[in-house]
CSV table of C-alpha atoms (C1' of nucleotides) and ligand atoms in Angstrom, one decimal:
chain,number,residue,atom,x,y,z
A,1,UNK,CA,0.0,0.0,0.0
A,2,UNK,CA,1.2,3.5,-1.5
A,3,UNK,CA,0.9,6.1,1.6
A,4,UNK,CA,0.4,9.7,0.2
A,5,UNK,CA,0.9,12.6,2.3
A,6,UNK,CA,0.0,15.7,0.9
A,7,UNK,CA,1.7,18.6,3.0
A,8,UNK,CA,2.4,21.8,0.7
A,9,UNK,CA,2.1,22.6,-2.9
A,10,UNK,CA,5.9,22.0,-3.8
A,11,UNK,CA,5.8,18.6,-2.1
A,12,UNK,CA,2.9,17.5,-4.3
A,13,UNK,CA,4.5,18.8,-7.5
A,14,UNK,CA,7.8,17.0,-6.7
A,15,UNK,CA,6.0,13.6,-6.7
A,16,UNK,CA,5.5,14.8,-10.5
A,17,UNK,CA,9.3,15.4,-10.8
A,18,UNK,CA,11.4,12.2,-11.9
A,19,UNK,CA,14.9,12.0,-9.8
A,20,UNK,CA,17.5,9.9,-9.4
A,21,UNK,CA,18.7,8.9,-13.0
A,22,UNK,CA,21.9,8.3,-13.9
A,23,UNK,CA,23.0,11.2,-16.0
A,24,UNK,CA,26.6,12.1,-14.1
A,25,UNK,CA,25.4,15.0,-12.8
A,26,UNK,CA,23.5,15.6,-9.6
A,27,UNK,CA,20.1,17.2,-9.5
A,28,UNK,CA,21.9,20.5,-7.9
A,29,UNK,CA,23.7,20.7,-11.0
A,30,UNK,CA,20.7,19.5,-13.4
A,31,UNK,CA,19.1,22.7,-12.2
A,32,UNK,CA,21.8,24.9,-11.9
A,33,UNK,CA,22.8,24.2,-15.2
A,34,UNK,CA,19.1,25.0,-16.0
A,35,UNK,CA,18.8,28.0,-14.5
A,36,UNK,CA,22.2,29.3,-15.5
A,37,UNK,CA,21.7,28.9,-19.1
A,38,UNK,CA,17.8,30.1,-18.5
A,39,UNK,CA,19.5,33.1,-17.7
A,40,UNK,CA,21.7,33.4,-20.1
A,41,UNK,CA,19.2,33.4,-22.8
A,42,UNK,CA,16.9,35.3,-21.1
A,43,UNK,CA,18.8,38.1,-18.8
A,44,UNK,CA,20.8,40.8,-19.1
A,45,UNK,CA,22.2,43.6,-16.9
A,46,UNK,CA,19.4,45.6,-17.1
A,47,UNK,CA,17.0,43.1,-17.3
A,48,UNK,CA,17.1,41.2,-14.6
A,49,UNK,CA,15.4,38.1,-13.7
A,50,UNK,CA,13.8,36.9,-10.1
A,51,UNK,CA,14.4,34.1,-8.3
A,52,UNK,CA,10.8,33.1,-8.2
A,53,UNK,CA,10.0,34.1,-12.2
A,54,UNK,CA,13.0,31.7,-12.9
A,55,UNK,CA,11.6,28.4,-11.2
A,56,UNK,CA,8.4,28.0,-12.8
A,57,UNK,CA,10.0,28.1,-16.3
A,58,UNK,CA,12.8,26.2,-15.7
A,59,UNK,CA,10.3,23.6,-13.5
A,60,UNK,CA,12.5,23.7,-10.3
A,61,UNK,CA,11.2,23.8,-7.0
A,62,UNK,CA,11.4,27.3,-5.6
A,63,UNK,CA,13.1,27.7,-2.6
A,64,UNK,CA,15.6,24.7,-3.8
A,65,UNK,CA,16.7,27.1,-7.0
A,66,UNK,CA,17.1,30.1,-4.7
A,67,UNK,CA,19.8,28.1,-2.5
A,68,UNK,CA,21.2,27.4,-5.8
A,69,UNK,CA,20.9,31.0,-7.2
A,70,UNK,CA,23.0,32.2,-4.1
A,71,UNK,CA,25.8,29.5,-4.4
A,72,UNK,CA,26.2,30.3,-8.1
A,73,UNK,CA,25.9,33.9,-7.0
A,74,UNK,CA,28.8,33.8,-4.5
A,75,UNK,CA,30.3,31.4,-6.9
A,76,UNK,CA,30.9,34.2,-9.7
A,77,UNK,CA,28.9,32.1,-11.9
A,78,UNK,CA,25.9,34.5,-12.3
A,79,UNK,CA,25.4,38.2,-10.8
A,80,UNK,CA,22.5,39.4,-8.5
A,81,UNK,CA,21.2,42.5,-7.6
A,82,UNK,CA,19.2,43.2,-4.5
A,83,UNK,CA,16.2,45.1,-3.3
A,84,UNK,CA,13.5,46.5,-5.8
A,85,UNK,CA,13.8,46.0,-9.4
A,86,UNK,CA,16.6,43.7,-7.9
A,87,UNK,CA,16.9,40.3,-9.3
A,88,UNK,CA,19.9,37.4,-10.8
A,89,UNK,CA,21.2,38.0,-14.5
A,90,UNK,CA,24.1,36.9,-16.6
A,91,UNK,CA,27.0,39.7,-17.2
A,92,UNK,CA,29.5,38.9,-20.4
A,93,UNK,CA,31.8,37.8,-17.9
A,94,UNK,CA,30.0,35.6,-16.3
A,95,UNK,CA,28.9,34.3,-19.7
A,96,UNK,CA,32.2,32.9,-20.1
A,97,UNK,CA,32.3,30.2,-17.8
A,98,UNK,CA,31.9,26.6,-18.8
A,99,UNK,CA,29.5,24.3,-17.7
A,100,UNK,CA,32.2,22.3,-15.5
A,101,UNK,CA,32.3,25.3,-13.7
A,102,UNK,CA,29.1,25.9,-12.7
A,103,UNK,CA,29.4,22.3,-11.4
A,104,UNK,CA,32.4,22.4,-9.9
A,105,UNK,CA,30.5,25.5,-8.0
A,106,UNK,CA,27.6,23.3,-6.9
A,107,UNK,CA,29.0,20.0,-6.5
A,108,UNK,CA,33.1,21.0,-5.8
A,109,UNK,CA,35.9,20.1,-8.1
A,110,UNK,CA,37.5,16.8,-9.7
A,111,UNK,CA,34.3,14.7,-9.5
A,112,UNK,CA,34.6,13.6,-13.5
A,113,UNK,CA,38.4,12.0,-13.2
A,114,UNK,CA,38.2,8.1,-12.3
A,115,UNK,CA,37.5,5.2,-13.6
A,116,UNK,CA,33.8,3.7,-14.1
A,117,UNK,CA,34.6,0.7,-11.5
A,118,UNK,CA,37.6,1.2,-9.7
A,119,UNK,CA,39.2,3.9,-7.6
A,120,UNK,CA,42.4,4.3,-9.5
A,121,UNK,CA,42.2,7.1,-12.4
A,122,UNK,CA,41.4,5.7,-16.0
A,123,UNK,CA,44.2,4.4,-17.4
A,124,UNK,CA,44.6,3.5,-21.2
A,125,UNK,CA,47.4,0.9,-20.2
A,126,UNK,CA,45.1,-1.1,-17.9
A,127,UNK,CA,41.4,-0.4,-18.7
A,128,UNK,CA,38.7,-1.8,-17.2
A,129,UNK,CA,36.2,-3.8,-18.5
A,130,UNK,CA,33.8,-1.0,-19.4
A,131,UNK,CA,37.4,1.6,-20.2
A,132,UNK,CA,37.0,0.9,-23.9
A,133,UNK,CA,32.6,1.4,-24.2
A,134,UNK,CA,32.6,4.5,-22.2
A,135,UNK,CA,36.1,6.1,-22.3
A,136,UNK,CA,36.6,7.9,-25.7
A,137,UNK,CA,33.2,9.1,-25.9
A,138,UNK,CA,33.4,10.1,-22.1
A,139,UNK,CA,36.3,12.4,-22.1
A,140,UNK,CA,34.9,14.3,-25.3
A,141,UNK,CA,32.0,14.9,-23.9
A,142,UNK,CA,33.9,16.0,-20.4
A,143,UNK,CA,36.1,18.1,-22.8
A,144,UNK,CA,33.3,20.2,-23.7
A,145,UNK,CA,32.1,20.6,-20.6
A,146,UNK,CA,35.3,22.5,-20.2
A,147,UNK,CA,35.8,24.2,-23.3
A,148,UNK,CA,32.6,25.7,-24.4
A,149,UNK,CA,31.3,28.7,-22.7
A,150,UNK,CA,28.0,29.6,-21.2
A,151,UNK,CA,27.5,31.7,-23.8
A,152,UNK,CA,28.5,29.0,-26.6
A,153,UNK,CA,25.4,27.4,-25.2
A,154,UNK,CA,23.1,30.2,-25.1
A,155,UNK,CA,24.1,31.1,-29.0
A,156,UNK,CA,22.8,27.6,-30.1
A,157,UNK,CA,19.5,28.2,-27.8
A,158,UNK,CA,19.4,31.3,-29.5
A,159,UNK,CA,19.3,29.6,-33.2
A,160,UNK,CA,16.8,27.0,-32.0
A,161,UNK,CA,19.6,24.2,-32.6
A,162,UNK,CA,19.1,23.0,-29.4
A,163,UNK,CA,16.5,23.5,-26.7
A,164,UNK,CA,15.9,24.3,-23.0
A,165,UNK,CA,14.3,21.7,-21.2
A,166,UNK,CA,11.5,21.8,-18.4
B,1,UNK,CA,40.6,22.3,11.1
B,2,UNK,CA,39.8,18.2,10.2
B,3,UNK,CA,38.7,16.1,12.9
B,4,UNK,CA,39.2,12.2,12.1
B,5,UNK,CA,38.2,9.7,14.0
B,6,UNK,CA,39.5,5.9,14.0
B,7,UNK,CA,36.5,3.5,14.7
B,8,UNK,CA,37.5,0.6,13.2
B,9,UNK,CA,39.9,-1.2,10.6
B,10,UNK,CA,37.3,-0.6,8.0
B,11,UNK,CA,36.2,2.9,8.8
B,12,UNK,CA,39.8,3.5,8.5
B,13,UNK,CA,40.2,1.9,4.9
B,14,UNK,CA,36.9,3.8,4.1
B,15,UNK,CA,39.0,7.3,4.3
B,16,UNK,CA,41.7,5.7,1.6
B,17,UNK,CA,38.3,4.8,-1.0
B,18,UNK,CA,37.5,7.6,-3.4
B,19,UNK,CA,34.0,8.0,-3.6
B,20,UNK,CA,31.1,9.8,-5.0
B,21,UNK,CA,32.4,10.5,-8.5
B,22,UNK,CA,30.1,11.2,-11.5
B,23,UNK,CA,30.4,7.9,-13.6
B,24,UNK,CA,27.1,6.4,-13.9
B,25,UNK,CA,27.1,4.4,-11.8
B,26,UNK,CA,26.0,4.1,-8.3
B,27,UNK,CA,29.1,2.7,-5.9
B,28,UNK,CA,26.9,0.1,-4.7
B,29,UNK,CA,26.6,-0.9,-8.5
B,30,UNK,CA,30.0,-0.7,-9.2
B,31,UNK,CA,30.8,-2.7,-6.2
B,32,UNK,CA,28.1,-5.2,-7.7
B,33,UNK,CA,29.7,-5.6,-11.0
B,34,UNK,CA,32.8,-5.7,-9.9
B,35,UNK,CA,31.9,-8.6,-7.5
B,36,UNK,CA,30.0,-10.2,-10.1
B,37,UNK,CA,33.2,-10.0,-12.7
B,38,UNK,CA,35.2,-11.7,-10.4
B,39,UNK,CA,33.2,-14.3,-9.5
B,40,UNK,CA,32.7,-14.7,-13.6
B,41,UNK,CA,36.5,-15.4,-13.7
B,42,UNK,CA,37.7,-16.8,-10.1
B,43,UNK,CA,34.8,-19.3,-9.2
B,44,UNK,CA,32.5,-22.3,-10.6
B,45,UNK,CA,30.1,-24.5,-9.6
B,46,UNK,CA,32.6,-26.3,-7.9
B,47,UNK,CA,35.2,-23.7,-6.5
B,48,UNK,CA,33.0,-21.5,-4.6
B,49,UNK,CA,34.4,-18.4,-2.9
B,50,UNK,CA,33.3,-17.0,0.2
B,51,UNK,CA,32.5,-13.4,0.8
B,52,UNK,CA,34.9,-12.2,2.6
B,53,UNK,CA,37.8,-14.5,0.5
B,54,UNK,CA,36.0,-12.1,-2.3
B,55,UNK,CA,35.9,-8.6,-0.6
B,56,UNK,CA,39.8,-8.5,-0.4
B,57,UNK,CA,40.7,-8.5,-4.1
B,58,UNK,CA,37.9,-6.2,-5.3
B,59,UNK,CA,38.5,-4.0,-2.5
B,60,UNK,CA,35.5,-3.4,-0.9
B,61,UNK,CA,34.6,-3.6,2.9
B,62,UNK,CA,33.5,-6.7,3.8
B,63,UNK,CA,30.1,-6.3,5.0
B,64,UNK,CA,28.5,-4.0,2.9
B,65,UNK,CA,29.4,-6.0,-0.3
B,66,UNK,CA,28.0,-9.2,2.0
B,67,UNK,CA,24.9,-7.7,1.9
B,68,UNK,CA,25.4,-6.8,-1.8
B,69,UNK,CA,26.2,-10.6,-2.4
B,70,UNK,CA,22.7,-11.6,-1.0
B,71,UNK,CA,20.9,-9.3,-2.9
B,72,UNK,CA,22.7,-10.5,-6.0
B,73,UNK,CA,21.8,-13.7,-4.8
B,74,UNK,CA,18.2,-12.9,-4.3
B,75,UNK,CA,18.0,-11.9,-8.1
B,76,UNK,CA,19.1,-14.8,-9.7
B,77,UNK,CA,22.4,-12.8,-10.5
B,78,UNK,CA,24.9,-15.5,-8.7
B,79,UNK,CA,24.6,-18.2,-7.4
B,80,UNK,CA,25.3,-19.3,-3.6
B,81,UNK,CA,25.8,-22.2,-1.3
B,82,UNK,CA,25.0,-22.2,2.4
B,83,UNK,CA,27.0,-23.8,5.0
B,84,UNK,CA,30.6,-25.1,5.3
B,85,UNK,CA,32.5,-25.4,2.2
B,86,UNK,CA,30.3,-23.3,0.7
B,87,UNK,CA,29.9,-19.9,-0.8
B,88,UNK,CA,29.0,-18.0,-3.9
B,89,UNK,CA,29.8,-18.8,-7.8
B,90,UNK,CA,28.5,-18.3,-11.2
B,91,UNK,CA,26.6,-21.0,-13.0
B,92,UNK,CA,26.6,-21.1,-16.5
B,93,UNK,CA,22.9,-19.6,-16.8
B,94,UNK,CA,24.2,-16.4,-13.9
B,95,UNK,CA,26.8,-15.7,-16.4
B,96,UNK,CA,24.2,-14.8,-19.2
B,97,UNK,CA,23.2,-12.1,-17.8
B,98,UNK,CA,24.0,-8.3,-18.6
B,99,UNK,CA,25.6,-5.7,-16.6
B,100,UNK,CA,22.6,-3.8,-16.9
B,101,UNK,CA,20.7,-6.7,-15.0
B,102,UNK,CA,23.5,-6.2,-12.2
B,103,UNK,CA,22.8,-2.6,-11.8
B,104,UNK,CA,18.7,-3.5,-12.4
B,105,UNK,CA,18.9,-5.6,-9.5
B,106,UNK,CA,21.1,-3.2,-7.2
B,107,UNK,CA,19.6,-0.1,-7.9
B,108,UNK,CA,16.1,-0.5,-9.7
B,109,UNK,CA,15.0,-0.6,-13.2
B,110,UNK,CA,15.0,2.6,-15.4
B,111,UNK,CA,17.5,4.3,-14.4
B,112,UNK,CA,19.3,4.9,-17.9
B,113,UNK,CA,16.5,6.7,-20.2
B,114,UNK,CA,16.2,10.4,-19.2
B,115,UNK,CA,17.7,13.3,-20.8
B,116,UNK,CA,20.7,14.4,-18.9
B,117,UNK,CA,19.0,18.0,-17.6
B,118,UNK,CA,15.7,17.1,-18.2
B,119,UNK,CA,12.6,15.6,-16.7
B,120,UNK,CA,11.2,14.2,-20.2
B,121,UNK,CA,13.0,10.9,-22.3
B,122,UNK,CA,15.5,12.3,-24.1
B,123,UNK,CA,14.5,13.2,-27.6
B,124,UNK,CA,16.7,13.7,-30.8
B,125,UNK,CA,13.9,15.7,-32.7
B,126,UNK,CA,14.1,18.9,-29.3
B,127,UNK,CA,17.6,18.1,-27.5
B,128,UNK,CA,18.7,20.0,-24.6
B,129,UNK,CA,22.0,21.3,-24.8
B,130,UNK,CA,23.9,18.7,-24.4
B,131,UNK,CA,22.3,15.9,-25.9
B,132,UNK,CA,25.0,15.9,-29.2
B,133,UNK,CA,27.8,16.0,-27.0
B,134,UNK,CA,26.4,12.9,-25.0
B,135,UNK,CA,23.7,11.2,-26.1
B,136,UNK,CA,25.5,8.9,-29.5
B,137,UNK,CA,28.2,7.9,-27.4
B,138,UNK,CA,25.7,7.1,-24.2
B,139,UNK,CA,23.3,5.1,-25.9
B,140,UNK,CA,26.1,3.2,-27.3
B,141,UNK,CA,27.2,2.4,-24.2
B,142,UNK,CA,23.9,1.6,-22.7
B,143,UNK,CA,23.7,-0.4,-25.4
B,144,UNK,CA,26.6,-2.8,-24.9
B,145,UNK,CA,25.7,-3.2,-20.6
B,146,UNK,CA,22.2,-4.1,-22.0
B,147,UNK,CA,23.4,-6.6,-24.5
B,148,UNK,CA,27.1,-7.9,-23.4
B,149,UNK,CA,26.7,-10.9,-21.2
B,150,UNK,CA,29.2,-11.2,-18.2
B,151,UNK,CA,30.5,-14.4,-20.0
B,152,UNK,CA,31.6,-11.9,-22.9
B,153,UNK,CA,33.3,-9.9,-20.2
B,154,UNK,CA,34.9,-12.3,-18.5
B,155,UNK,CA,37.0,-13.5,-21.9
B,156,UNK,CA,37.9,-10.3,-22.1
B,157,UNK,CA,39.6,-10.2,-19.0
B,158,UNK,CA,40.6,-13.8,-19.5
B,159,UNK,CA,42.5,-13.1,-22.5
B,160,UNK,CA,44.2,-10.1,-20.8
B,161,UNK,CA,42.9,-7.4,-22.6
B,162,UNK,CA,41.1,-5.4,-19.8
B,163,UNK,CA,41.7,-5.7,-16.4
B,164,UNK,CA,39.4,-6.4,-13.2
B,165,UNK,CA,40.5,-3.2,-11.1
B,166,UNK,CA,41.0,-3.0,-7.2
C,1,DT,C1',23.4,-36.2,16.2
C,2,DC,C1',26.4,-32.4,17.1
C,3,DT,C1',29.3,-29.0,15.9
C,4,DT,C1',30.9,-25.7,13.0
C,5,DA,C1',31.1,-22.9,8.8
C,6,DA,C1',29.0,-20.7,5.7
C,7,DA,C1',25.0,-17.7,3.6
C,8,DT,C1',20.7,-15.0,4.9
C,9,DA,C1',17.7,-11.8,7.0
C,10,DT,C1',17.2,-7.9,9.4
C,11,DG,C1',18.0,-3.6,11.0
C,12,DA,C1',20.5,0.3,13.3
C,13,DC,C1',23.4,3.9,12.2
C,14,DT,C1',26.0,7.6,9.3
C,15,DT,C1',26.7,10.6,5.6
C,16,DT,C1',25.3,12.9,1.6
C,17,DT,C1',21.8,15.0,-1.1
C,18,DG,C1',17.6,17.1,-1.7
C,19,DT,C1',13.9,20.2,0.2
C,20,DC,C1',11.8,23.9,2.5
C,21,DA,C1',11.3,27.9,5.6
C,22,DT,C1',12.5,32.2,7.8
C,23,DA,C1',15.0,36.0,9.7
C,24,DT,C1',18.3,39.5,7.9
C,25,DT,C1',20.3,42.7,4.7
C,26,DT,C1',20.2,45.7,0.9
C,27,DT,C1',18.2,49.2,-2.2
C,28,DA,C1',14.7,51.5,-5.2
C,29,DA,C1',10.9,54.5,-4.9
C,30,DT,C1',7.8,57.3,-2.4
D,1,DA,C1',13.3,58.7,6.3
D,2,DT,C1',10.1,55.1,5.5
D,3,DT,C1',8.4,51.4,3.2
D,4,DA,C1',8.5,47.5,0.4
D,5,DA,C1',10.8,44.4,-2.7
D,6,DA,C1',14.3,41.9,-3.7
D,7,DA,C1',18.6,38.8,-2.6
D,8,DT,C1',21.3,36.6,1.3
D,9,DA,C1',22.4,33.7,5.3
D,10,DT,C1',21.2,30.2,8.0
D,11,DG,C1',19.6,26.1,9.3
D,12,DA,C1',15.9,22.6,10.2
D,13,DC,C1',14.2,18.6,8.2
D,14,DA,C1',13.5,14.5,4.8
D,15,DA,C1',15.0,11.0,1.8
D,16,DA,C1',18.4,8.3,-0.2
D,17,DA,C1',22.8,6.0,-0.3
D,18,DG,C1',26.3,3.9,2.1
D,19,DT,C1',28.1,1.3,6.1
D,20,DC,C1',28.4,-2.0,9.7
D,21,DA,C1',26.8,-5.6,13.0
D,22,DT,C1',24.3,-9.5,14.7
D,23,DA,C1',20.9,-13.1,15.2
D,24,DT,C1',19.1,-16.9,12.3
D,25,DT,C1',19.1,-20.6,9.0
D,26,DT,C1',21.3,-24.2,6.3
D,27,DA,C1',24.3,-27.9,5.4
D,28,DA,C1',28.9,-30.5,5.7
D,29,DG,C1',31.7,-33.4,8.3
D,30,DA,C1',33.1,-35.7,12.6
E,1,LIG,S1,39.9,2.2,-16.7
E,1,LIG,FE1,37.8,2.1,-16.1
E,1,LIG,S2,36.9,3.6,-17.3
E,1,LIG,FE2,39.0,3.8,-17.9
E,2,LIG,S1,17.6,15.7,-24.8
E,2,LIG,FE1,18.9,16.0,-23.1
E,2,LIG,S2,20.4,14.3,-23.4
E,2,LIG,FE2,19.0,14.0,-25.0
DNA sequence: TCTTAAATATGACTTTTGTCATATTTTAAT
DNA sequence: ATTAAAATATGACAAAAGTCATATTTAAGA
């Protein structure tokens, strides 16, 4: 028997939510990552965005983006203003940064260096079982992570190559 | 300041394991599959091994990968023998199986078809901003854990060209 | 049959991650 | 100056993952 409590709105809606799936990244980073490039599409120094405008659209529970919005924010990773009119945004600087870094600010550094089974590093010279399936592929796609810039991102948003999901 | 405290012998070898990095992969699963692997190369119907003979080699602390062992066991994933001169193996049938019904077992189904920012299925025809850089690659190597039996794997490692790591 | 060696079942406990709430600080506008 | 609207700091709490220990069951061998 399923037991269902229903305490607040955001507690029902996160039943709705799927979590837990093995993408590499946490769900910290899944919507920091979200909200950073959100903002980067969307923002600008004068037109700045609020912490509660950004979670609906984005689909991330309220007060769990604002914790976010102030790590990235003390991070460097996006910029903030406060009081009226006051809100998060993305300057050209902050545009910059990679992807790795915003999850380096949410989830701290070197998380993406070891092998898929063991705790040595991945080694070429003695792979694992799994080096060979995973390992090319897997350090392109980490590469990018590190090379392209938030604002590589947001361009291809921008020409509807790729898309921004819920 | 760091504050350490030694418990025990294990908690101690606990500091020395690297954990939570970004590879998939739950540790419970890897400790799973890396269990299962050696079993697939060290033991037999006849030449059981018992589990803390096994937790030595692969480097995991004895009594959490017991307890992974009998859940193994539970799913039909390897095979076991009670009492003395017993222990677990792999039967001809356990090593059919896929790595994917290791980490099915350990962690639940499902766990490998979501978009990697995204609540929805990942979806070539509206991809998030990363889906080129991972998704060929990843479903290739979902792919090969859903269709490469652990007999396959264990050749591999047989004939020296990958490597069962610590 | 008794003893002993093994897996099995069960669960307590810890750490990490995810979630939510609230008091404080800053600042724009009146 | 005062007020109100925003981010910020802080932390309580919940859920999941990881870790360890122990009592019970099964079966081999004396
Ligand atoms: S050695 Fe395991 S992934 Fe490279
Ligand atoms: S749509 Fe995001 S990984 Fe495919």
């Amino acid at each position: 028997m399923t037991k269902v409590i229903f305490k607040t709105k955001n507690s029902f809606l996160s039943l709705l939510r799927i979590k837990y799936t093995y993408t590499m990244f946490s769900n910290s980073s899944k919507y920091a990552i979200k909200a950073v490039l959100f903002l980067a599409v969307n923002s600008s120094e004068n037109h700045r965005i609020m912490g509660k405008d950004l979670a609906a659209p984005i689909n991330v529970p309220q007060a769990y983006l604002a914790k976010l919005l102030q790590e990235l924010s003390r991070g460097g990773i996006i910029s903030s203003k406060k009081g009226p009119k006051g809100g998060f945004f993305l300057s050209k600087e902050n545009a910059l940064h990679t992807l790795m870094d915003v999850v380096n600010v949410i989830d701290g550094n070197d998380k993406f260096n070891s092998c898929l089974l063991s705790l040595e590093k991945c080694n070429a010279d003695k792979p694992c079982p799994l080096h060979d399936l995973a390992s090319p592929s897997r350090s392109k796609f980490i590469q990018s992570l590190n090379q392209n810039t938030i604002d590589e991102f947001s361009t291809q948003i921008e020409q509807g190559k790729v898309f921004l999901p819920l």
